[in-house]
Amino acid sequence: MATKKKRTSNVDNDSWVVIAPGGTEITHFLLFSFFFLNPADAASLYMLGCGDVMLYEVKAFEDDFHSWFVGQAVQRDGRLIFVTPLDPLFLILPYLIKSGKEEKFQRVDQVVKDEEFPACSRLLSCARTLASLHHIAEEKEVESQMYHRYSQEKTMNWLKKKVERTVIALKKKNVSVGEGVKSSTYVRVKSETDNQEEDFIRYSHGLISEYITEDLSKALLTHLGLPELTSPKETEPPSKKRKLSDKPVEAGEDYTKFNSADFARKPPKKMTAAQKSLAKVDKTGMKPMSSFFSPKVKAEKK
Amino acid sequence: MDLSPFDDDNSVSCRLVSEIPEVCKTEDCCLGIDEAGRGPVLGPMVYGICFCPLSRKEELKDLKVADSKTLTEAERENLFEKLDEAKSYVGWALQILSPNTISTCMLRRTKYNLNALSHNTAIDLVQYALDSGVQLKEIYVDTVGPADKYEHKLSQRFPGIQVTVRPKADSLFPVVSAASICAKVARDRVVKGWNFTEDLGEVDTDYGSGYPNDPKTKAWLLKYLDPVFGYPQFVRFSWSTAQTLMDSKAVNVHWDDDEEDGEKAAQRQSNKSMLSYFSVSAGGNDQNATHQAHRFFTERRLKSLNTL
């Protein structure tokens, strides 16, 4: 039987391998959960840099079986961390929506407040944050004080622009957006023609939806003039006709596990006379057939 | 024998050859194949061929070349000198398979076992002799694996040449004994003067015979075990002796072609049980339980972080 290798979780890392934009000086870590709808999701990590004027999101490339050689040391987690700029409006948006239900004009510094994540008020010091609030809110100036009220219409237009810009970026980077493509490095020689534009818009919408609430995501889809897709429920067998979806393209079933060592096949209840006599043979000390085809079993550590 | 081409880079396979005697290009020749260093966990495996005209087969016997295993190291060196002196009609060629070559062949993704490696090395050397214009008519080989299968393989590969594969061929045919002496001498010299590419400082060269059951070799292997890198390239990593020590004493390293238990692997890849496809869709209410990231991120293995 194949040995079980214990995977210990990656603990006590004191260094990271990070790709960050030049001149990034991280001044503050923001822990932040803006998917209010989804408390199961842990808060995500953001960073403020360059004296709080820049907001960055943090993503990590994580795959099995990777490690780093850093200088004269080995780092067992093969993670590659990316620090990339993020539009602070995405993080401010949920606070505005929440206060928008009161339908009053309010000062943003009173809106963007969070007991759980007190650092969120720092978002307002980000460059152009206050200047760009008009994309998602109506503004009113009273006695040289600015007051804001969330506007769904403005937000939709702003998000639509984001989607359009993302489409341009996707095309420029030759990202495969169609169905049936698994490898991101796979380059199609012929460009797909049917429904291509819609594929791009849907893909782009899916990407933007990573940064907004589900309600907004649905509203945005309508705003883009796209019908909602009825994707098959996960528990049902996939229908024969392929449907467009944002879900990753993956094989639905895994047949290979039946090839594994501990997949025990129950002996058939009815056996022929020959099988019965074979079953009676003393099998102690005999290796299973499969052991001859598997690589040498490594002795378990610990 | 000039070993410098191998010493320059002992991480790869290297061929050393004698000059081809003119007489071998005109007269029908016989050729012997043998190897040295098949079993040790340390050092290279050396394949040797030796060839001479059929008419002068008996003269080799007069040199008293015998099975290399029955000879002392000094006697072997002596006999190799004699062979070298007989270069007017005896030619040889060697293939030194570095321990690193053996390790990487045997441990690669599509396994390349030692027998296949041995057979192919032998075939390459025979082909070298043919390419150099040696008029080969007979080949004698000490067997690797079942003799008849090996003989069949070689006969098919070299039609028109009489192939004889025998166990203990090195004591039966002088030309095989000669090949065996060449191979053994080369291996002895390489092992003695092994050029460690790793920075190990003063290396303790008292590693014994290099065979896995030699206590000296075992002690040396224990001493030079690095927890991260394992061993210097002098060691055959594919030998179970080395593997067992690394498994117990060194850091665990997981490769993506390691065998994993079916259930566990399936769980890790979050594969679903076949049964879930047949059960009535009772569990439709767990849709919001986890947020599935967009495929842009999942395809690129990008995850959000919540802590550093």
mmCIF file of N, CA, C and O in Angstrom, chain A residues 222-301:
data_model
loop_
_atom_site.group_PDB
_atom_site.id
_atom_site.type_symbol
_atom_site.label_atom_id
_atom_site.label_comp_id
_atom_site.label_asym_id
_atom_site.label_seq_id
_atom_site.Cartn_x
_atom_site.Cartn_y
_atom_site.Cartn_z
ATOM 1 N N THR A 222 -27.979 43.224 -15.366
ATOM 2 C CA THR A 222 -29.157 43.775 -16.036
ATOM 3 C C THR A 222 -28.797 45.082 -16.742
ATOM 4 O O THR A 222 -29.224 45.340 -17.864
ATOM 5 N N HIS A 223 -28.007 45.877 -16.049
ATOM 6 C CA HIS A 223 -27.605 47.166 -16.609
ATOM 7 C C HIS A 223 -26.813 46.972 -17.900
ATOM 8 O O HIS A 223 -26.885 47.774 -18.818
ATOM 9 N N LEU A 224 -26.040 45.896 -17.969
ATOM 10 C CA LEU A 224 -25.251 45.613 -19.164
ATOM 11 C C LEU A 224 -26.122 45.008 -20.267
ATOM 12 O O LEU A 224 -25.638 44.749 -21.365
ATOM 13 N N GLY A 225 -27.391 44.742 -19.929
ATOM 14 C CA GLY A 225 -28.305 44.170 -20.924
ATOM 15 C C GLY A 225 -28.046 42.708 -21.201
ATOM 16 O O GLY A 225 -28.286 42.216 -22.314
ATOM 17 N N LEU A 226 -27.551 41.997 -20.207
ATOM 18 C CA LEU A 226 -27.288 40.570 -20.387
ATOM 19 C C LEU A 226 -28.257 39.763 -19.537
ATOM 20 O O LEU A 226 -28.441 40.064 -18.360
ATOM 21 N N PRO A 227 -28.872 38.748 -20.110
ATOM 22 C CA PRO A 227 -29.763 37.908 -19.309
ATOM 23 C C PRO A 227 -28.963 37.081 -18.320
ATOM 24 O O PRO A 227 -27.818 36.720 -18.578
ATOM 25 N N GLU A 228 -29.569 36.808 -17.175
ATOM 26 C CA GLU A 228 -28.873 35.987 -16.193
ATOM 27 C C GLU A 228 -28.790 34.554 -16.711
ATOM 28 O O GLU A 228 -29.728 34.043 -17.312
ATOM 29 N N LEU A 229 -27.674 33.934 -16.496
ATOM 30 C CA LEU A 229 -27.494 32.567 -16.984
ATOM 31 C C LEU A 229 -28.080 31.597 -15.998
ATOM 32 O O LEU A 229 -27.968 31.774 -14.794
ATOM 33 N N THR A 230 -28.717 30.583 -16.533
ATOM 34 C CA THR A 230 -29.188 29.531 -15.643
ATOM 35 C C THR A 230 -28.176 28.397 -15.703
ATOM 36 O O THR A 230 -28.217 27.566 -16.594
ATOM 37 N N SER A 231 -27.280 28.452 -14.781
ATOM 38 C CA SER A 231 -26.271 27.400 -14.781
ATOM 39 C C SER A 231 -26.822 26.193 -14.033
ATOM 40 O O SER A 231 -27.590 26.325 -13.092
ATOM 41 N N PRO A 232 -26.468 25.012 -14.475
ATOM 42 C CA PRO A 232 -27.006 23.811 -13.843
ATOM 43 C C PRO A 232 -26.561 23.727 -12.393
ATOM 44 O O PRO A 232 -25.465 24.124 -12.051
ATOM 45 N N LYS A 233 -27.451 23.227 -11.561
ATOM 46 C CA LYS A 233 -27.095 23.080 -10.140
ATOM 47 C C LYS A 233 -25.976 22.071 -10.016
ATOM 48 O O LYS A 233 -25.889 21.112 -10.768
ATOM 49 N N GLU A 234 -25.166 22.300 -9.018
ATOM 50 C CA GLU A 234 -23.956 21.484 -8.911
ATOM 51 C C GLU A 234 -24.248 20.030 -8.587
ATOM 52 O O GLU A 234 -23.466 19.163 -8.927
ATOM 53 N N THR A 235 -25.364 19.796 -7.918
ATOM 54 C CA THR A 235 -25.633 18.423 -7.506
ATOM 55 C C THR A 235 -26.219 17.600 -8.628
ATOM 56 O O THR A 235 -26.257 16.389 -8.552
ATOM 57 N N GLU A 236 -26.677 18.278 -9.668
ATOM 58 C CA GLU A 236 -27.262 17.528 -10.776
ATOM 59 C C GLU A 236 -26.179 17.144 -11.772
ATOM 60 O O GLU A 236 -25.180 17.833 -11.912
ATOM 61 N N PRO A 237 -26.392 16.044 -12.472
ATOM 62 C CA PRO A 237 -25.423 15.727 -13.518
ATOM 63 C C PRO A 237 -25.470 16.809 -14.599
ATOM 64 O O PRO A 237 -26.531 17.370 -14.866
ATOM 65 N N PRO A 238 -24.305 17.120 -15.165
ATOM 66 C CA PRO A 238 -24.299 18.188 -16.154
ATOM 67 C C PRO A 238 -25.132 17.800 -17.377
ATOM 68 O O PRO A 238 -25.110 16.653 -17.818
ATOM 69 N N SER A 239 -25.898 18.746 -17.867
ATOM 70 C CA SER A 239 -26.687 18.466 -19.052
ATOM 71 C C SER A 239 -25.754 18.375 -20.246
ATOM 72 O O SER A 239 -24.626 18.842 -20.213
ATOM 73 N N LYS A 240 -26.251 17.759 -21.278
ATOM 74 C CA LYS A 240 -25.362 17.505 -22.412
ATOM 75 C C LYS A 240 -24.968 18.778 -23.124
ATOM 76 O O LYS A 240 -23.870 18.922 -23.619
ATOM 77 N N LYS A 241 -25.902 19.728 -23.137
ATOM 78 C CA LYS A 241 -25.609 20.968 -23.839
ATOM 79 C C LYS A 241 -24.762 21.857 -22.943
ATOM 80 O O LYS A 241 -25.082 22.063 -21.782
ATOM 81 N N ARG A 242 -23.697 22.341 -23.472
ATOM 82 C CA ARG A 242 -22.836 23.202 -22.679
ATOM 83 C C ARG A 242 -23.465 24.563 -22.523
ATOM 84 O O ARG A 242 -24.054 25.097 -23.448
ATOM 85 N N LYS A 243 -23.320 25.103 -21.346
ATOM 86 C CA LYS A 243 -23.857 26.432 -21.133
ATOM 87 C C LYS A 243 -22.748 27.369 -20.710
ATOM 88 O O LYS A 243 -21.768 26.956 -20.107
ATOM 89 N N LEU A 244 -22.942 28.614 -20.997
ATOM 90 C CA LEU A 244 -21.968 29.607 -20.584
ATOM 91 C C LEU A 244 -22.038 29.759 -19.079
ATOM 92 O O LEU A 244 -23.103 29.797 -18.492
ATOM 93 N N SER A 245 -20.909 29.829 -18.444
ATOM 94 C CA SER A 245 -20.910 30.126 -17.020
ATOM 95 C C SER A 245 -19.566 30.699 -16.642
ATOM 96 O O SER A 245 -18.577 30.550 -17.357
ATOM 97 N N ASP A 246 -19.552 31.347 -15.508
ATOM 98 C CA ASP A 246 -18.302 31.917 -15.023
ATOM 99 C C ASP A 246 -17.489 30.925 -14.233
ATOM 100 O O ASP A 246 -16.375 31.193 -13.826
ATOM 101 N N LYS A 247 -18.105 29.776 -13.980
ATOM 102 C CA LYS A 247 -17.412 28.768 -13.176
ATOM 103 C C LYS A 247 -16.188 28.258 -13.909
ATOM 104 O O LYS A 247 -16.166 28.198 -15.137
ATOM 105 N N PRO A 248 -15.129 27.895 -13.143
ATOM 106 C CA PRO A 248 -13.958 27.348 -13.820
ATOM 107 C C PRO A 248 -14.301 26.071 -14.570
ATOM 108 O O PRO A 248 -15.154 25.305 -14.131
ATOM 109 N N VAL A 249 -13.686 25.892 -15.700
ATOM 110 C CA VAL A 249 -13.957 24.700 -16.494
ATOM 111 C C VAL A 249 -13.151 23.551 -15.922
ATOM 112 O O VAL A 249 -11.929 23.595 -15.877
ATOM 113 N N GLU A 250 -13.855 22.530 -15.455
ATOM 114 C CA GLU A 250 -13.142 21.416 -14.853
ATOM 115 C C GLU A 250 -13.860 20.116 -15.166
ATOM 116 O O GLU A 250 -15.052 20.122 -15.462
ATOM 117 N N ALA A 251 -13.121 19.041 -15.081
ATOM 118 C CA ALA A 251 -13.765 17.748 -15.244
ATOM 119 C C ALA A 251 -14.715 17.531 -14.078
ATOM 120 O O ALA A 251 -14.389 17.819 -12.928
ATOM 121 N N GLY A 252 -15.885 17.064 -14.365
ATOM 122 C CA GLY A 252 -16.877 16.891 -13.311
ATOM 123 C C GLY A 252 -16.632 15.679 -12.451
ATOM 124 O O GLY A 252 -16.994 15.647 -11.287
ATOM 125 N N GLU A 253 -16.034 14.681 -13.034
ATOM 126 C CA GLU A 253 -15.847 13.444 -12.283
ATOM 127 C C GLU A 253 -14.399 13.019 -12.364
ATOM 128 O O GLU A 253 -13.686 13.367 -13.284
ATOM 129 N N ASP A 254 -13.997 12.249 -11.371
ATOM 130 C CA ASP A 254 -12.624 11.763 -11.350
ATOM 131 C C ASP A 254 -12.636 10.242 -11.375
ATOM 132 O O ASP A 254 -13.024 9.596 -10.417
ATOM 133 N N TYR A 255 -12.238 9.707 -12.497
ATOM 134 C CA TYR A 255 -12.211 8.247 -12.597
ATOM 135 C C TYR A 255 -10.919 7.666 -12.072
ATOM 136 O O TYR A 255 -10.821 6.494 -11.802
ATOM 137 N N THR A 256 -9.892 8.524 -11.963
ATOM 138 C CA THR A 256 -8.563 8.011 -11.647
ATOM 139 C C THR A 256 -8.480 7.452 -10.246
ATOM 140 O O THR A 256 -7.601 6.668 -9.954
ATOM 141 N N LYS A 257 -9.410 7.867 -9.363
ATOM 142 C CA LYS A 257 -9.267 7.373 -7.994
ATOM 143 C C LYS A 257 -9.511 5.877 -7.903
ATOM 144 O O LYS A 257 -9.097 5.243 -6.945
ATOM 145 N N PHE A 258 -10.164 5.343 -8.911
ATOM 146 C CA PHE A 258 -10.374 3.898 -8.890
ATOM 147 C C PHE A 258 -9.096 3.150 -9.197
ATOM 148 O O PHE A 258 -9.002 1.956 -8.998
ATOM 149 N N ASN A 259 -8.097 3.876 -9.701
ATOM 150 C CA ASN A 259 -6.818 3.234 -9.961
ATOM 151 C C ASN A 259 -5.947 3.191 -8.718
ATOM 152 O O ASN A 259 -4.889 2.606 -8.720
ATOM 153 N N SER A 260 -6.368 3.872 -7.671
ATOM 154 C CA SER A 260 -5.495 4.026 -6.527
ATOM 155 C C SER A 260 -5.386 2.735 -5.736
ATOM 156 O O SER A 260 -6.167 1.802 -5.905
ATOM 157 N N ALA A 261 -4.391 2.745 -4.852
ATOM 158 C CA ALA A 261 -4.062 1.509 -4.138
ATOM 159 C C ALA A 261 -5.156 1.094 -3.166
ATOM 160 O O ALA A 261 -5.438 -0.084 -3.015
ATOM 161 N N ASP A 262 -5.760 2.094 -2.483
ATOM 162 C CA ASP A 262 -6.694 1.689 -1.442
ATOM 163 C C ASP A 262 -8.145 1.686 -1.912
ATOM 164 O O ASP A 262 -9.053 1.666 -1.116
ATOM 165 N N PHE A 263 -8.332 1.748 -3.219
ATOM 166 C CA PHE A 263 -9.682 1.569 -3.699
ATOM 167 C C PHE A 263 -9.954 0.078 -3.713
ATOM 168 O O PHE A 263 -9.487 -0.660 -4.572
ATOM 169 N N ALA A 264 -10.653 -0.352 -2.677
ATOM 170 C CA ALA A 264 -10.855 -1.792 -2.528
ATOM 171 C C ALA A 264 -12.085 -2.241 -3.315
ATOM 172 O O ALA A 264 -13.156 -1.674 -3.188
ATOM 173 N N ARG A 265 -11.889 -3.182 -4.164
ATOM 174 C CA ARG A 265 -13.002 -3.716 -4.928
ATOM 175 C C ARG A 265 -13.588 -4.875 -4.137
ATOM 176 O O ARG A 265 -12.860 -5.745 -3.678
ATOM 177 N N LYS A 266 -14.848 -4.829 -3.935
ATOM 178 C CA LYS A 266 -15.466 -5.925 -3.186
ATOM 179 C C LYS A 266 -15.484 -7.170 -4.055
ATOM 180 O O LYS A 266 -15.734 -7.097 -5.251
ATOM 181 N N PRO A 267 -15.195 -8.279 -3.412
ATOM 182 C CA PRO A 267 -15.204 -9.499 -4.224
ATOM 183 C C PRO A 267 -16.625 -9.793 -4.711
ATOM 184 O O PRO A 267 -17.599 -9.529 -4.007
ATOM 185 N N PRO A 268 -16.738 -10.277 -5.911
ATOM 186 C CA PRO A 268 -18.068 -10.590 -6.430
ATOM 187 C C PRO A 268 -18.717 -11.693 -5.603
ATOM 188 O O PRO A 268 -18.035 -12.587 -5.106
ATOM 189 N N LYS A 269 -20.022 -11.587 -5.448
ATOM 190 C CA LYS A 269 -20.694 -12.552 -4.576
ATOM 191 C C LYS A 269 -20.736 -13.928 -5.220
ATOM 192 O O LYS A 269 -20.513 -14.936 -4.578
ATOM 193 N N LYS A 270 -21.046 -13.923 -6.494
ATOM 194 C CA LYS A 270 -21.093 -15.223 -7.169
ATOM 195 C C LYS A 270 -19.768 -15.469 -7.860
ATOM 196 O O LYS A 270 -19.314 -14.650 -8.649
ATOM 197 N N MET A 271 -19.143 -16.587 -7.509
ATOM 198 C CA MET A 271 -17.869 -16.873 -8.139
ATOM 199 C C MET A 271 -17.955 -18.197 -8.885
ATOM 200 O O MET A 271 -18.659 -19.117 -8.472
ATOM 201 N N THR A 272 -17.196 -18.280 -9.943
ATOM 202 C CA THR A 272 -17.135 -19.557 -10.652
ATOM 203 C C THR A 272 -16.263 -20.499 -9.842
ATOM 204 O O THR A 272 -15.579 -20.088 -8.913
ATOM 205 N N ALA A 273 -16.320 -21.767 -10.206
ATOM 206 C CA ALA A 273 -15.548 -22.766 -9.474
ATOM 207 C C ALA A 273 -14.066 -22.420 -9.486
ATOM 208 O O ALA A 273 -13.367 -22.528 -8.471
ATOM 209 N N ALA A 274 -13.590 -21.948 -10.642
ATOM 210 C CA ALA A 274 -12.176 -21.609 -10.763
ATOM 211 C C ALA A 274 -11.826 -20.456 -9.843
ATOM 212 O O ALA A 274 -10.806 -20.477 -9.148
ATOM 213 N N GLN A 275 -12.702 -19.454 -9.799
ATOM 214 C CA GLN A 275 -12.440 -18.301 -8.932
ATOM 215 C C GLN A 275 -12.431 -18.716 -7.468
ATOM 216 O O GLN A 275 -11.634 -18.230 -6.685
ATOM 217 N N LYS A 276 -13.356 -19.637 -7.131
ATOM 218 C CA LYS A 276 -13.425 -20.093 -5.748
ATOM 219 C C LYS A 276 -12.132 -20.773 -5.337
ATOM 220 O O LYS A 276 -11.598 -20.527 -4.259
ATOM 221 N N SER A 277 -11.618 -21.616 -6.230
ATOM 222 C CA SER A 277 -10.399 -22.318 -5.874
ATOM 223 C C SER A 277 -9.233 -21.346 -5.779
ATOM 224 O O SER A 277 -8.347 -21.497 -4.950
ATOM 225 N N LEU A 278 -9.266 -20.330 -6.619
ATOM 226 C CA LEU A 278 -8.204 -19.324 -6.567
ATOM 227 C C LEU A 278 -8.262 -18.548 -5.260
ATOM 228 O O LEU A 278 -7.246 -18.207 -4.668
ATOM 229 N N ALA A 279 -9.501 -18.289 -4.811
ATOM 230 C CA ALA A 279 -9.675 -17.497 -3.597
ATOM 231 C C ALA A 279 -9.164 -18.240 -2.379
ATOM 232 O O ALA A 279 -8.826 -17.631 -1.367
ATOM 233 N N LYS A 280 -9.130 -19.569 -2.482
ATOM 234 C CA LYS A 280 -8.701 -20.357 -1.339
ATOM 235 C C LYS A 280 -7.185 -20.417 -1.202
ATOM 236 O O LYS A 280 -6.672 -20.837 -0.170
ATOM 237 N N VAL A 281 -6.501 -20.023 -2.254
ATOM 238 C CA VAL A 281 -5.041 -20.109 -2.229
ATOM 239 C C VAL A 281 -4.485 -19.227 -1.119
ATOM 240 O O VAL A 281 -4.982 -18.134 -0.870
ATOM 241 N N ASP A 282 -3.456 -19.739 -0.455
ATOM 242 C CA ASP A 282 -2.810 -18.971 0.605
ATOM 243 C C ASP A 282 -2.056 -17.796 -0.031
ATOM 244 O O ASP A 282 -1.106 -17.980 -0.782
ATOM 245 N N LYS A 283 -2.509 -16.581 0.264
ATOM 246 C CA LYS A 283 -1.900 -15.421 -0.399
ATOM 247 C C LYS A 283 -0.930 -14.687 0.511
ATOM 248 O O LYS A 283 -0.455 -13.605 0.171
ATOM 249 N N THR A 284 -0.626 -15.233 1.674
ATOM 250 C CA THR A 284 0.265 -14.504 2.580
ATOM 251 C C THR A 284 1.621 -14.308 1.909
ATOM 252 O O THR A 284 2.162 -15.218 1.291
ATOM 253 N N GLY A 285 2.146 -13.103 2.076
ATOM 254 C CA GLY A 285 3.468 -12.811 1.530
ATOM 255 C C GLY A 285 3.463 -12.483 0.064
ATOM 256 O O GLY A 285 4.497 -12.196 -0.516
ATOM 257 N N MET A 286 2.287 -12.514 -0.549
ATOM 258 C CA MET A 286 2.248 -12.187 -1.978
ATOM 259 C C MET A 286 1.964 -10.713 -2.167
ATOM 260 O O MET A 286 1.132 -10.138 -1.466
ATOM 261 N N LYS A 287 2.647 -10.123 -3.091
ATOM 262 C CA LYS A 287 2.412 -8.703 -3.363
ATOM 263 C C LYS A 287 1.208 -8.554 -4.294
ATOM 264 O O LYS A 287 0.981 -9.412 -5.147
ATOM 265 N N PRO A 288 0.463 -7.494 -4.114
ATOM 266 C CA PRO A 288 -0.609 -7.269 -5.092
ATOM 267 C C PRO A 288 -0.001 -6.921 -6.450
ATOM 268 O O PRO A 288 1.098 -6.361 -6.519
ATOM 269 N N MET A 289 -0.702 -7.254 -7.482
ATOM 270 C CA MET A 289 -0.233 -7.000 -8.838
ATOM 271 C C MET A 289 0.154 -5.542 -9.027
ATOM 272 O O MET A 289 1.150 -5.216 -9.658
ATOM 273 N N SER A 290 -0.665 -4.654 -8.421
ATOM 274 C CA SER A 290 -0.460 -3.231 -8.677
ATOM 275 C C SER A 290 0.880 -2.747 -8.146
ATOM 276 O O SER A 290 1.421 -1.764 -8.638
ATOM 277 N N SER A 291 1.437 -3.440 -7.148
ATOM 278 C CA SER A 291 2.679 -2.959 -6.555
ATOM 279 C C SER A 291 3.831 -3.000 -7.547
ATOM 280 O O SER A 291 4.831 -2.316 -7.379
ATOM 281 N N PHE A 292 3.670 -3.827 -8.569
ATOM 282 C CA PHE A 292 4.749 -3.907 -9.539
ATOM 283 C C PHE A 292 4.759 -2.719 -10.490
ATOM 284 O O PHE A 292 5.715 -2.472 -11.194
ATOM 285 N N PHE A 293 3.682 -1.999 -10.500
ATOM 286 C CA PHE A 293 3.602 -0.880 -11.441
ATOM 287 C C PHE A 293 3.810 0.459 -10.768
ATOM 288 O O PHE A 293 3.990 1.462 -11.413
ATOM 289 N N SER A 294 3.744 0.496 -9.439
ATOM 290 C CA SER A 294 3.878 1.773 -8.752
ATOM 291 C C SER A 294 5.339 2.001 -8.409
ATOM 292 O O SER A 294 6.109 1.059 -8.282
ATOM 293 N N PRO A 295 5.718 3.289 -8.270
ATOM 294 C CA PRO A 295 7.113 3.553 -7.901
ATOM 295 C C PRO A 295 7.402 3.039 -6.513
ATOM 296 O O PRO A 295 6.485 2.765 -5.737
ATOM 297 N N LYS A 296 8.675 2.942 -6.201
ATOM 298 C CA LYS A 296 9.083 2.400 -4.920
ATOM 299 C C LYS A 296 8.468 3.216 -3.796
ATOM 300 O O LYS A 296 8.499 4.431 -3.809
ATOM 301 N N VAL A 297 7.935 2.523 -2.838
ATOM 302 C CA VAL A 297 7.281 3.185 -1.715
ATOM 303 C C VAL A 297 8.340 3.740 -0.788
ATOM 304 O O VAL A 297 9.276 3.056 -0.404
ATOM 305 N N LYS A 298 8.173 5.006 -0.485
ATOM 306 C CA LYS A 298 9.147 5.612 0.413
ATOM 307 C C LYS A 298 8.739 5.340 1.848
ATOM 308 O O LYS A 298 7.564 5.362 2.179
ATOM 309 N N ALA A 299 9.737 5.114 2.667
ATOM 310 C CA ALA A 299 9.444 4.858 4.076
ATOM 311 C C ALA A 299 8.907 6.129 4.705
ATOM 312 O O ALA A 299 9.346 7.229 4.398
ATOM 313 N N GLU A 300 7.951 5.930 5.547
ATOM 314 C CA GLU A 300 7.303 7.086 6.189
ATOM 315 C C GLU A 300 8.254 7.766 7.152
ATOM 316 O O GLU A 300 8.967 7.136 7.908
ATOM 317 N N LYS A 301 8.252 9.068 7.116
ATOM 318 C CA LYS A 301 9.038 9.809 8.096
ATOM 319 C C LYS A 301 8.176 10.006 9.323
ATOM 320 O O LYS A 301 6.985 10.241 9.212
#
